Short mmCIF file of C-alpha atoms in Angstrom, two decimals:
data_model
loop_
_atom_site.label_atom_id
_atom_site.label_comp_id
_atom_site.label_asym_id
_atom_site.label_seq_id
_atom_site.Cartn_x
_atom_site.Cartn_y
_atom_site.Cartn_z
CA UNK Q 246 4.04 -27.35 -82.52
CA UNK Q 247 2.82 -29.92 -80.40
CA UNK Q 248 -0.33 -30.26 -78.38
CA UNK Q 249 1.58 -30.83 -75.04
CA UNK Q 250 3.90 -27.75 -76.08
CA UNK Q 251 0.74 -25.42 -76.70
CA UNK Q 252 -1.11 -26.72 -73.40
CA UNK Q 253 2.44 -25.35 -71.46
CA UNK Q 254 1.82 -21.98 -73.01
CA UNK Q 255 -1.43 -21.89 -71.83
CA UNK Q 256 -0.59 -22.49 -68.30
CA UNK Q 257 0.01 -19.24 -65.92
CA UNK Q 258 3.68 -18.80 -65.37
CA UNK Q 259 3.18 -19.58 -61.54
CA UNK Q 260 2.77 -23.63 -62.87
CA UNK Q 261 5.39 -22.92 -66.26
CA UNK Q 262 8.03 -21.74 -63.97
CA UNK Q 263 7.37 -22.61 -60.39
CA UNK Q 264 10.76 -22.25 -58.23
CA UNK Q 265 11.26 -18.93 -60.24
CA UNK Q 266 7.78 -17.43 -59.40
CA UNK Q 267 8.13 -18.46 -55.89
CA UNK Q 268 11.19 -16.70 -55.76
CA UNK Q 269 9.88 -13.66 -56.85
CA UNK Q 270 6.64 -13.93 -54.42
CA UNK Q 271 8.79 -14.64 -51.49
CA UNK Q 272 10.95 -11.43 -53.13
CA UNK Q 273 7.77 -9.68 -52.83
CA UNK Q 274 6.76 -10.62 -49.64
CA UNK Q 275 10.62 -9.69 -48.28
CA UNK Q 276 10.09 -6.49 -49.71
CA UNK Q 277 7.04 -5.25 -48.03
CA UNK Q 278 8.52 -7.03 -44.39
CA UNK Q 279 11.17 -4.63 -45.24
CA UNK Q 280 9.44 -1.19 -45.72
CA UNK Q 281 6.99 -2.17 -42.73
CA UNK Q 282 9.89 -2.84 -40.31
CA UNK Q 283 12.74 -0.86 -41.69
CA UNK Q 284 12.34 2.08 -39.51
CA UNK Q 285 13.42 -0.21 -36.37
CA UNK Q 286 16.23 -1.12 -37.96
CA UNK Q 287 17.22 2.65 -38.59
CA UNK Q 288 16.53 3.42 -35.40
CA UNK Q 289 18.59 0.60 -33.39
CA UNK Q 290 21.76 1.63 -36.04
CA UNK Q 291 21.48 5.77 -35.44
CA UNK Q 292 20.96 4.90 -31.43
CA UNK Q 293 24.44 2.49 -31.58
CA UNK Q 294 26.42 5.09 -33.87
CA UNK Q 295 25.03 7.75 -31.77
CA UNK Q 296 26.72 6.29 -28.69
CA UNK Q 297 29.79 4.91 -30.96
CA UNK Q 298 30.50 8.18 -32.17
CA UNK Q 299 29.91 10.13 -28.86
CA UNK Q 300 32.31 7.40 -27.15
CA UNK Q 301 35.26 8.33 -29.92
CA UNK Q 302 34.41 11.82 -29.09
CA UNK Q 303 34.41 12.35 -25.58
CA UNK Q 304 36.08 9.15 -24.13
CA UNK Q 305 34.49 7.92 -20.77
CA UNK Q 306 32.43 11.31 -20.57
CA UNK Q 307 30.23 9.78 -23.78
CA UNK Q 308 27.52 7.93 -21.28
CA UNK Q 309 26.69 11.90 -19.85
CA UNK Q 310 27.21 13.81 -22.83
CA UNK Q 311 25.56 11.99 -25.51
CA UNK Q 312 21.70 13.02 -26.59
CA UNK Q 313 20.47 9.35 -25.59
CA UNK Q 314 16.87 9.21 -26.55
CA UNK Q 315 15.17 5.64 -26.63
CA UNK Q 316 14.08 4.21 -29.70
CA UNK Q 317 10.67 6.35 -30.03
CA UNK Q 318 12.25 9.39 -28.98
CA UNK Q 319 14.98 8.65 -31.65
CA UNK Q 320 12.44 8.08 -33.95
CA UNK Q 321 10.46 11.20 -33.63
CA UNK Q 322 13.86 12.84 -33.94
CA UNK Q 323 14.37 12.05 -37.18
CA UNK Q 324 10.94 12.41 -38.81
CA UNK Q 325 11.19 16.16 -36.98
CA UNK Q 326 14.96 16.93 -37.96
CA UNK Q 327 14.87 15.36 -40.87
CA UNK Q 328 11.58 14.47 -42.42
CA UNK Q 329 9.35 11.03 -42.19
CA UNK Q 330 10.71 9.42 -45.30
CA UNK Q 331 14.43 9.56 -43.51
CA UNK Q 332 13.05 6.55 -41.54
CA UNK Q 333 13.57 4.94 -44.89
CA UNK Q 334 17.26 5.84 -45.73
CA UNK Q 335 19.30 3.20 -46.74
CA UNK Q 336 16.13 0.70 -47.18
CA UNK Q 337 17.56 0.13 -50.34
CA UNK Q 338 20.26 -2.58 -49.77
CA UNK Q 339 18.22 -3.71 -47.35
CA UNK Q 340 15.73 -4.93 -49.56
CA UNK Q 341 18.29 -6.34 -52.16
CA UNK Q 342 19.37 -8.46 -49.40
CA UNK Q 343 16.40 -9.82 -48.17
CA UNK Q 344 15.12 -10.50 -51.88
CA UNK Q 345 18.03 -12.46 -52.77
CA UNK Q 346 17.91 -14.21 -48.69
CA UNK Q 347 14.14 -15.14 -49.06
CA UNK Q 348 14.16 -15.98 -52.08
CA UNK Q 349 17.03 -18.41 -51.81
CA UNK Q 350 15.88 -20.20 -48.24
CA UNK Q 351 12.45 -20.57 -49.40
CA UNK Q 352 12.58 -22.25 -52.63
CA UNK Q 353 15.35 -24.05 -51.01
CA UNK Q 354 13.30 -25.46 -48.35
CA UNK Q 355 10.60 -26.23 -50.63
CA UNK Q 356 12.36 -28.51 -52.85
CA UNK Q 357 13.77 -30.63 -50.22
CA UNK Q 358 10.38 -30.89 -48.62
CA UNK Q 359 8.77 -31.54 -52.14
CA UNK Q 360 11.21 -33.41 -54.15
CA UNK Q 361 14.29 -34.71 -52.03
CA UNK Q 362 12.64 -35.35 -48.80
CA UNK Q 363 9.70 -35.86 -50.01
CA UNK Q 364 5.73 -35.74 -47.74
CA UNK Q 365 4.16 -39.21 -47.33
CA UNK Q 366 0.68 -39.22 -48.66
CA UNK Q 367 -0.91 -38.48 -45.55
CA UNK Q 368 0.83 -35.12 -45.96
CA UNK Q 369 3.00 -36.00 -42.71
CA UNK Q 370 6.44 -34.32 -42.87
CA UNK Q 371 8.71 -36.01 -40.17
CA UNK Q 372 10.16 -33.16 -37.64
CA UNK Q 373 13.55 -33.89 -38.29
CA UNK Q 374 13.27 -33.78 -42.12
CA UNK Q 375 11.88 -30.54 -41.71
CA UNK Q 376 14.81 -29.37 -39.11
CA UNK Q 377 17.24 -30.69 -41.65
CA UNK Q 378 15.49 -29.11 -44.60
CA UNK Q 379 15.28 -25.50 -42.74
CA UNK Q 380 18.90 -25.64 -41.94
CA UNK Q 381 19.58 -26.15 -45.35
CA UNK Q 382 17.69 -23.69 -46.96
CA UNK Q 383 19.08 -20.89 -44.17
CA UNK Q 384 22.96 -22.05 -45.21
CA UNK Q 385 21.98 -21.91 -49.39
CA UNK Q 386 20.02 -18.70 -48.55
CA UNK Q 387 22.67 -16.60 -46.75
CA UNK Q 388 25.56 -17.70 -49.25
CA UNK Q 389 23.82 -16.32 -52.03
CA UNK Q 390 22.75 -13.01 -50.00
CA UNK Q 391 26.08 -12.45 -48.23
CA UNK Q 392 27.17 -9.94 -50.80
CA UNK Q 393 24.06 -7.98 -50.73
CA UNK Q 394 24.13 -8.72 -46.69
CA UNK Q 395 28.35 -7.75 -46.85
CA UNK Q 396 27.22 -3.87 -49.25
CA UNK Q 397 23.77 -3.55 -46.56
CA UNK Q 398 26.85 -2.88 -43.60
CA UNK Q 399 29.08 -0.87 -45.08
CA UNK Q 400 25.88 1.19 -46.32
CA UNK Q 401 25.08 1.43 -42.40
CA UNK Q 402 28.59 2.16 -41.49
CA UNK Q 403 28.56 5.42 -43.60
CA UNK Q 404 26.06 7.35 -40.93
CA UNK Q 405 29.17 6.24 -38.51
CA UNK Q 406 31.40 7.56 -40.22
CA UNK Q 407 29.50 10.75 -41.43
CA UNK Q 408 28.60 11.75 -37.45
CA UNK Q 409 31.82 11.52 -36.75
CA UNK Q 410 32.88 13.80 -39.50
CA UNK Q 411 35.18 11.64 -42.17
CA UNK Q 412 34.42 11.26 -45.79
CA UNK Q 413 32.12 9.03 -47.41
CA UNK Q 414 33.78 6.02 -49.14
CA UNK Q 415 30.49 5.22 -51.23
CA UNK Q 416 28.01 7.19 -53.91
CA UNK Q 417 25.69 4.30 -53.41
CA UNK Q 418 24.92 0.77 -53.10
CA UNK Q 419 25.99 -0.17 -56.45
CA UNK Q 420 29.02 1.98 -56.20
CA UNK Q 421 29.63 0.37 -53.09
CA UNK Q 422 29.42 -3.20 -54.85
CA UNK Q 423 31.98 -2.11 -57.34
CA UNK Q 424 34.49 -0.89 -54.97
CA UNK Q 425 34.44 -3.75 -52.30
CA UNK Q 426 34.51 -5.91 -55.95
CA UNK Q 427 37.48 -3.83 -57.04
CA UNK Q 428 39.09 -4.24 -53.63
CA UNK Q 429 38.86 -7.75 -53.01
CA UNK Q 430 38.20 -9.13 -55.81
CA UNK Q 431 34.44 -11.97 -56.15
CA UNK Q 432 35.92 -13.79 -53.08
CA UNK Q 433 35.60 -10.10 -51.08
CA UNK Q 434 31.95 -10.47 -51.23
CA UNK Q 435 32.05 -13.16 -49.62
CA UNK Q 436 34.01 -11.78 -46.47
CA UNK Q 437 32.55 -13.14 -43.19
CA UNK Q 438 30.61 -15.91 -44.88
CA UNK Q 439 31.27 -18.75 -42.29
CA UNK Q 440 29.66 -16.72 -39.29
CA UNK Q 441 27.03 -15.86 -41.33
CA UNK Q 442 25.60 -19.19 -42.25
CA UNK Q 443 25.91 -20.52 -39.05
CA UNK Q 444 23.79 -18.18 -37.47
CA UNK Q 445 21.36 -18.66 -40.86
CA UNK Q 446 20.85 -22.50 -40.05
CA UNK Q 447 19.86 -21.57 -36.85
CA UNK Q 448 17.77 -19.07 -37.49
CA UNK Q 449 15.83 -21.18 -40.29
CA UNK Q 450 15.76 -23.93 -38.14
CA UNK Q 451 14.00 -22.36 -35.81
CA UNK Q 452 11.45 -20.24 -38.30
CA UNK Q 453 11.00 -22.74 -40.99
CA UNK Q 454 10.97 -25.54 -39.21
CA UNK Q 455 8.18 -24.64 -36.69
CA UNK Q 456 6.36 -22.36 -38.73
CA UNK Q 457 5.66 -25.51 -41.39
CA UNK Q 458 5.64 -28.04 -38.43
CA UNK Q 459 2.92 -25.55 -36.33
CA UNK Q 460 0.95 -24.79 -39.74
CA UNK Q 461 0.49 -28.38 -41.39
CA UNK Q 462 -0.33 -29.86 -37.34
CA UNK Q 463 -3.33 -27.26 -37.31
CA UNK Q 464 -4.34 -27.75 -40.44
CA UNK Q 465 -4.41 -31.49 -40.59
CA UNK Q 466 -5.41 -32.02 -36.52
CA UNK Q 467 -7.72 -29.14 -35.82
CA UNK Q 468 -10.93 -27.50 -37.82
CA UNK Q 469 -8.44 -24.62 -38.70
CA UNK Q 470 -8.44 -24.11 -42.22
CA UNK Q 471 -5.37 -22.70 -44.51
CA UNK Q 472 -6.36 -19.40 -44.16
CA UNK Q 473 -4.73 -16.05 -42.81
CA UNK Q 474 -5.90 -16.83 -39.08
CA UNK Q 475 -3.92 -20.09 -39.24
CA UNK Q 476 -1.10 -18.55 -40.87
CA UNK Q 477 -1.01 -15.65 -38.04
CA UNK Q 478 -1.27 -18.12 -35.30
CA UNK Q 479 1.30 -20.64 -36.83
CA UNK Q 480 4.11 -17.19 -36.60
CA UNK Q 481 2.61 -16.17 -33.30
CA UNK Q 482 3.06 -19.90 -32.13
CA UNK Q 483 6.83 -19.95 -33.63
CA UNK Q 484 7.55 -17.26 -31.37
CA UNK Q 485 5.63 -18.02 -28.32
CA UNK Q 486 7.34 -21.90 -28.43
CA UNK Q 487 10.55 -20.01 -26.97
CA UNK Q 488 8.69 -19.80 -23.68
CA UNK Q 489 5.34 -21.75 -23.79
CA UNK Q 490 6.68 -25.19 -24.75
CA UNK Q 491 8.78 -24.84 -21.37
CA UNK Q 492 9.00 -27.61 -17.74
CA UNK Q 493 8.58 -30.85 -17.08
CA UNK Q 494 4.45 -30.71 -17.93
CA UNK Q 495 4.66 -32.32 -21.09
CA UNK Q 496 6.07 -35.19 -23.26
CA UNK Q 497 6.46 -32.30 -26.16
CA UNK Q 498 5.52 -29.34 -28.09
CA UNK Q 499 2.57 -31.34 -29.58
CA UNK Q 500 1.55 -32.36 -26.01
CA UNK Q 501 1.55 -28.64 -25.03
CA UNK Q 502 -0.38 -27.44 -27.63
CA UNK Q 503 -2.84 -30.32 -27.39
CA UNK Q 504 -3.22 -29.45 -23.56
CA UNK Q 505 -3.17 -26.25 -23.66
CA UNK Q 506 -6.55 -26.12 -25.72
CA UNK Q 507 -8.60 -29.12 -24.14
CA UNK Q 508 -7.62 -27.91 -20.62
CA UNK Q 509 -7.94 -23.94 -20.86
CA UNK Q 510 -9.59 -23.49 -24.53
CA UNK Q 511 -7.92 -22.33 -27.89
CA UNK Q 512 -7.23 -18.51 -26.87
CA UNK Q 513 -4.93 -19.78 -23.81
CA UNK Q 514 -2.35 -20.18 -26.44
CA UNK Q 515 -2.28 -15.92 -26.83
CA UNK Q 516 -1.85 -15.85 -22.89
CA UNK Q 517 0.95 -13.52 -22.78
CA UNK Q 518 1.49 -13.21 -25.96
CA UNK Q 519 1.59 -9.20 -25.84
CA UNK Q 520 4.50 -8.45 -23.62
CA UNK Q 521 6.34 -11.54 -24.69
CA UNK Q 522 6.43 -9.93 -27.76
CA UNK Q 523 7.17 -6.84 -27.17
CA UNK Q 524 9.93 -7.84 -25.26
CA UNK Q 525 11.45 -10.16 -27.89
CA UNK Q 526 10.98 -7.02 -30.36
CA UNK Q 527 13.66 -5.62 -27.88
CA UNK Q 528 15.73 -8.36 -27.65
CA UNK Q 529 15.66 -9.01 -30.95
CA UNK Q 530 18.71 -6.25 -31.22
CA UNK Q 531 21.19 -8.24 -29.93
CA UNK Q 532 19.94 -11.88 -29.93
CA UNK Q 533 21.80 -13.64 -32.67
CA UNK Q 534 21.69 -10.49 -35.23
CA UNK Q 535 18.41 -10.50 -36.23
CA UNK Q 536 17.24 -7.45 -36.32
CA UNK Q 537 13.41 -6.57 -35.45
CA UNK Q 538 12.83 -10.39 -36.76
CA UNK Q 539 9.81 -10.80 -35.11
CA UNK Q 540 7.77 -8.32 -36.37
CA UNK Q 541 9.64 -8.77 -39.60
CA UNK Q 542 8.78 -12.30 -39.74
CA UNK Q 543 5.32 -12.04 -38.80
CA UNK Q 544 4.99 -9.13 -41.15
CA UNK Q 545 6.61 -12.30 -44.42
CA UNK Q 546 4.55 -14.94 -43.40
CA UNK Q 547 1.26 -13.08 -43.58
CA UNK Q 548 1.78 -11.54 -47.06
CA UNK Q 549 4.06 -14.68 -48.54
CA UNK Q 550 0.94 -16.86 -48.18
CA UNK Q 551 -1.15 -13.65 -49.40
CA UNK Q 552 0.69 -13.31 -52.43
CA UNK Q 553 0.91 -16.90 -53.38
CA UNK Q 554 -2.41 -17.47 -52.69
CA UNK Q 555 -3.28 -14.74 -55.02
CA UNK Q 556 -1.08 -15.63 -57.69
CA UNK Q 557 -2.82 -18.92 -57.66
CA UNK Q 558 0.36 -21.11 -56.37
CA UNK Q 559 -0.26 -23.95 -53.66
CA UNK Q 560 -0.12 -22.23 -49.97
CA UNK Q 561 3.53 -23.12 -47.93
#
């Protein structure tokens, strides 16, 4: 065997096999988003079933009749009627989906940043490569998931159907993939793909994109290092663009943010910040299907740069 050969070996399988370990760690970091938000996501479904099923029930009577509760109310329902770890039912496809989602737009949007598009040496990435690139990755990402995303619904449309009393079509997820396989043959996974990437473009657009853009502008402009603070303010600043970056005031987002510290110092940029999330946690419900993606999001970002950090791979 060759020297080069036994110097690969050596290497940790984070440099042998990158786009496959970063797979995994953004897998990973999916998967703990998941379990720390997945109760929301319970809750919105059993709140829309609840009033789905009452409506089927009881006609125009539903809005009086039915035991309407709020989310935390909800929530405290079901950990008293049915135990806390029922605020974890159905997490399963859940977490299949978002593995194989992650996964996919991440390495995705890596290699056309890396190798494609490539950085110029000054480690500048051009806006509109990087709007391009997180389009990209959000299309390639939700074609692979869309069978895992496709199994996740029906797996949420069983407590509909349960409440209101007809039989269960599945056993499980995977006996869930095998009948909608059965039924429609590989093409019936992909049922509804069209919609579904469409709204994935713009949804990585608008994560991706400004998450890297935000990030890699602190870290190369400002005394911020690549650490977890940077990476927490580079999510919190992907969120708060939707209403900060706002007016006639400035030539851009860059000009905000540059503004924004010189004239009123670097904690004006968390001005607000509370109820603005907290009410885009609520709107999240409806606003282009992504359910509780802020937290979520927030939630990835921290522990995907954790994880790769620890596993001794370059930070995003």
């Amino acid at each position: 065997m060759s020297a080069p050969e036994d110097e690969e070996r050596l290497l940790p399988l984070a440099q042998r096999w990158p786009r496959a370990s970063k797979f995994l760690l953004s897998g990973c970091a999916a998967t703990v988003a998941e379990l720390a938000t997945f109760p929301l996501d319970l809750t919105k479904t059993r709140l829309q079933i609840q009033g789905e099923a009452a409506l089927a029930r009881l006609g125009h009577g539903a809005r009086e009749a039915a035991p309407y509760r709020g989310m935390v109310r909800t929530a405290l329902g079901i950990v008293q009627e049915e135990g806390f770890l029922k605020l974890w039912q159905g997490v399963t496809p859940a977490i299949y989906r978002h593995i194989v989602y992650s996964g996919g737009r991440m390495v995705t949007y890596e290699h056309l940043r890396e190798v494609v598009f490539g950085k110029g040496e000054d480690k500048h990435y051009p806006l509109w490569k990087s709007v391009i690139g997180g389009m990209m990755a959000g299309v390639v990402g939700q074609f692979l998931a869309n069978p895992t995303d496709l199994v996740k619904v029906q797996m949420q449309m069983e407590g509909k159907r349960k409440l209101e009393g007809k039989p269960l079509r599945f056993r499980g997820v995977h006996h869930a993939f095998a009948k909608i396989l059965a039924e429609g043959g590989v093409r019936g996974l992909w049922a509804g793909w069209v919609p579904n990437i469409q709204r994935a473009a713009l949804v990585n657009m608008g994560d991706l994109t400004t998450y890297d853009t935000v990030k890699h502008y602190l870290v190369l402009n400002t005394p911020l290092e690549d650490n977890i603070m940077t990476h927490g303010l580079s999510r919190n600043l992907t969120k708060l663009s939707s209403f900060l970056f706002r007016g006639l005031l400035y030539k851009s987002s860059t000009d905000c943010l540059v503004q924004a510290v010189q004239g009123e110092g670097f904690m004006s940029l968390y001005k607000g910040f509370l109820p603005s999330w907290l009410r885009m946690v609520k709107g999240a419900y409806t606003v282009m299907g992504e359910d509780r993606h802020t937290p979520w999001s927030l939630v990835f970002w921290l522990t995907y740069e954790k994880i790769r950090e620890m596993s001794g791979v370059s930070p995003f």
